[in-house]
Amino acid sequence: MSTSDRPDIFDVDDRVRAGSSSQIPDMPSYREHWSRAEADPDGYWLAQAKQRVRWRKQPTRGLEGDFWSIREAPISWFADGELNVTESCLDRQLERRADKTAILWEGDEPGDVRTLTYAQLHEQVCRCANALVELGLKPGERVIIYMGMVPEAAIAMLACARVGAVHSVVFGGFSAEAVRDRVRDCGASIVITQDVGKRGGKHIPLKATIDTALEGERGVETVLVYQRDPAVTVNMQAGRDVWWHEQVDPASPTHEAAPRRAEDPLFVLYTSGSTGQPKGLVHSCGGYLTWVAYTHALTFDLREDDVYACMADIGWITGHSYIVYGPLCNGATSLMFESIPTYPDVDRYWDMVARHGITVFYTAPTAIRTLAAHGEAPVRKHDLSSLRVLGTVGEPIDPVAWRWYYDAVGQGRCAIVDTWWQTETGGHCITPIAPATPEKPGSATLPMPGIIPSLVNDEGREIVGPGQGRLCIEHPWPGLARTVWGDHARYVATYFAMFAGRYFTGDGCRRDADGYYWITGRVDDVLNVSGHRMGTAEFESALIAIDDIAEAAVVGYPHAVKGQGVYAYVVLQPACTDEAGAIQRAHAAVRSSIGAHARIDRLQIVPGLPKTRSGKCMRRILRKIAEGEPDKLGDVSTLADPSVVEVIVRGAEALRKP
Ligand code: PRX
């Protein structure tokens, strides 16, 4: 409910607070924790690591290294600690929670439900770990996981972690080409996949995509295939492909976890940046687990009897941190959802909330906007009284969507946690903490303890007090990705070169007079479409790879549902006479280079790109035209051929007409 003197602030409802046993129940304790983490980071995080994680050997060392010396060596946390993350997520839970549901799975068809208790999950992970060892997997080796949202995807991740191997999950929407790039980059020896994925009543041909990806590849010795649908026939290559039910199910149900050093890599996750080549961010075992367990417990005010449901896909960082590692380390019941919010109908989420008694629900603004467009009737059909905390992630949430989530779904009683973070940050960095932080619709609010944000202007000077600039973080925290797989120089160049001594997030941000942070979106060449992060350079390199296209420039533009849409300006080769065919091939090229989730929303054929006399494409002009603001182009007189702008503006207007 809003306080009367500050209508922009939503205080936490007493019903959200009741029953909380959070370490941070109110704002004074938030300030106290934040200050303690700032003044004594080693003491604060060693204590959290001890409390939240089970160690084989307790760490005594906190942070080593800093953002100034990161070029020479990655930072480290808890360097002398030893653990296997699955002992925190599984073995430890057997002491008090053996029969508690660990994974609650809802399949593509409503009511197709599987539950795995902690005891059952532990057993499944041990079987899978033994099967992987039998297949020759050694600690430190890489495994690509290319699966849909089935419990076996989480089991595969945990089994890799258990044997000390490094998993790299690739989202099931990525194309064969994208999978091949990742297999090569991390040098994977095993791929784990499934026959088909199921989503919204459709089959996703995961195994067939792997077959194409691995054509002519020599590094992958084994493909382990989970059978989702026995009615589906897939090609099994003799000597390479093995069925999960033949290899894993009969394997032994006990497995001694391999001890790892805190700084050993737990996983590599590829994400898009401003070049055409995605980067494999490397997350550690000890620091990462501490960070995701801490943030998962605090942000959502986690309670023992919560039914916690995160709607993300396991192929993205949200699935790693807040479906698998955070919730399981905290002994929570974590719901895994195979389908989409609109299948079979637009009330699917709310139907699940009512059937499973979901208490904490975490989704993306795109889903909220999609569902809000259908009005409140589908929400009102269901009893949503179990809900206590509602989270959002992945993109800015506009105040209108925020209010709909708060009023229609939360019925004015739930806390909304707008969590800002990134693949690189491992877990939440700027977010409300459910029982404590008063909220403002559209603001990610305040930094987590351990996070010291700063806003920096174009000249690299820090902005003090209210203002707007580039969002940086000042001091290392345990969850930060340590490096880019195989390319530490790229890690340094991407995140630490722009502003020396600071981690640069790539986001723009405003800070208001209350110290609240408002993320304004990416300031680099990264697009955020429906919460999916994609590089404009990835689109451009896919486009110019086809013969018909001479040049291409891709920018984002505001999209009512997806947050951002993809706008491609394409210059055809002079010899190309089949424009319609070229457009079709352009769409197909993007699909086969990136994947089905990457789609150009608007494609405009242009006679040339606006370039300076030195040949640099002025993307600022293309952005303004795509945004529908051709009157705000600024000075175009420095262009080699200013007349091209007029032609592009006219073409863009024609394209926008229905
Ligand atoms: O631009 C920010 C946006 O998503 C980017 C990170 O994308 P990715 O690494 O794929 O991770 C997504 C899941 C954490 C950020 O640089 N972003 C993420 N959360 C928010 C957000 N923008 C505004 N508000 C958020 N809550």
XYZ file of C-alpha atoms and ligand atoms in Angstrom, residues 271 316-318 392-397 418-424 430 444 505-507 519 521-522 528 531-533, ligand 1:
55
model
C 26.165 -14.575 -23.688
C 19.850 -18.692 -19.432
C 21.573 -17.523 -16.274
C 18.235 -17.090 -14.473
C 10.627 -9.806 -12.533
C 13.913 -10.094 -14.365
C 15.657 -9.593 -17.670
C 14.519 -6.189 -18.903
C 13.180 -2.934 -17.551
C 9.578 -3.192 -16.402
C 12.316 -6.034 -9.875
C 15.680 -7.768 -9.907
C 18.472 -6.212 -11.951
C 21.460 -8.388 -12.741
C 23.302 -10.065 -15.621
C 24.870 -13.317 -16.790
C 28.150 -11.802 -15.644
C 20.129 -4.209 -7.575
C 15.063 -1.914 -9.375
C 27.757 -3.257 -16.899
C 26.838 -2.037 -20.389
C 23.628 -0.512 -18.975
C 17.824 1.012 -15.359
C 18.603 -0.151 -20.918
C 21.778 -1.101 -22.737
C 17.224 -7.093 -25.238
C 14.494 -10.487 -22.108
C 16.763 -12.375 -24.546
C 20.127 -10.786 -24.958
O 20.157 -4.654 -19.694
C 20.034 -5.381 -18.499
C 18.863 -6.320 -18.593
O 19.375 -7.563 -19.023
C 20.792 -7.491 -19.174
C 21.425 -8.767 -18.770
O 21.004 -9.783 -19.611
P 21.411 -11.286 -19.317
O 22.858 -11.365 -19.087
O 20.839 -12.122 -20.413
O 20.726 -11.638 -17.960
C 19.330 -11.594 -17.873
C 18.901 -12.159 -16.550
C 19.550 -11.544 -15.396
C 21.193 -6.327 -18.309
O 22.430 -5.784 -18.705
N 18.177 -6.496 -17.310
C 18.202 -7.570 -16.516
N 17.398 -7.385 -15.448
C 16.869 -6.153 -15.565
C 17.377 -5.586 -16.750
N 17.056 -4.332 -17.119
C 16.220 -3.640 -16.328
N 15.684 -4.125 -15.189
C 15.968 -5.374 -14.774
N 15.412 -5.849 -13.659
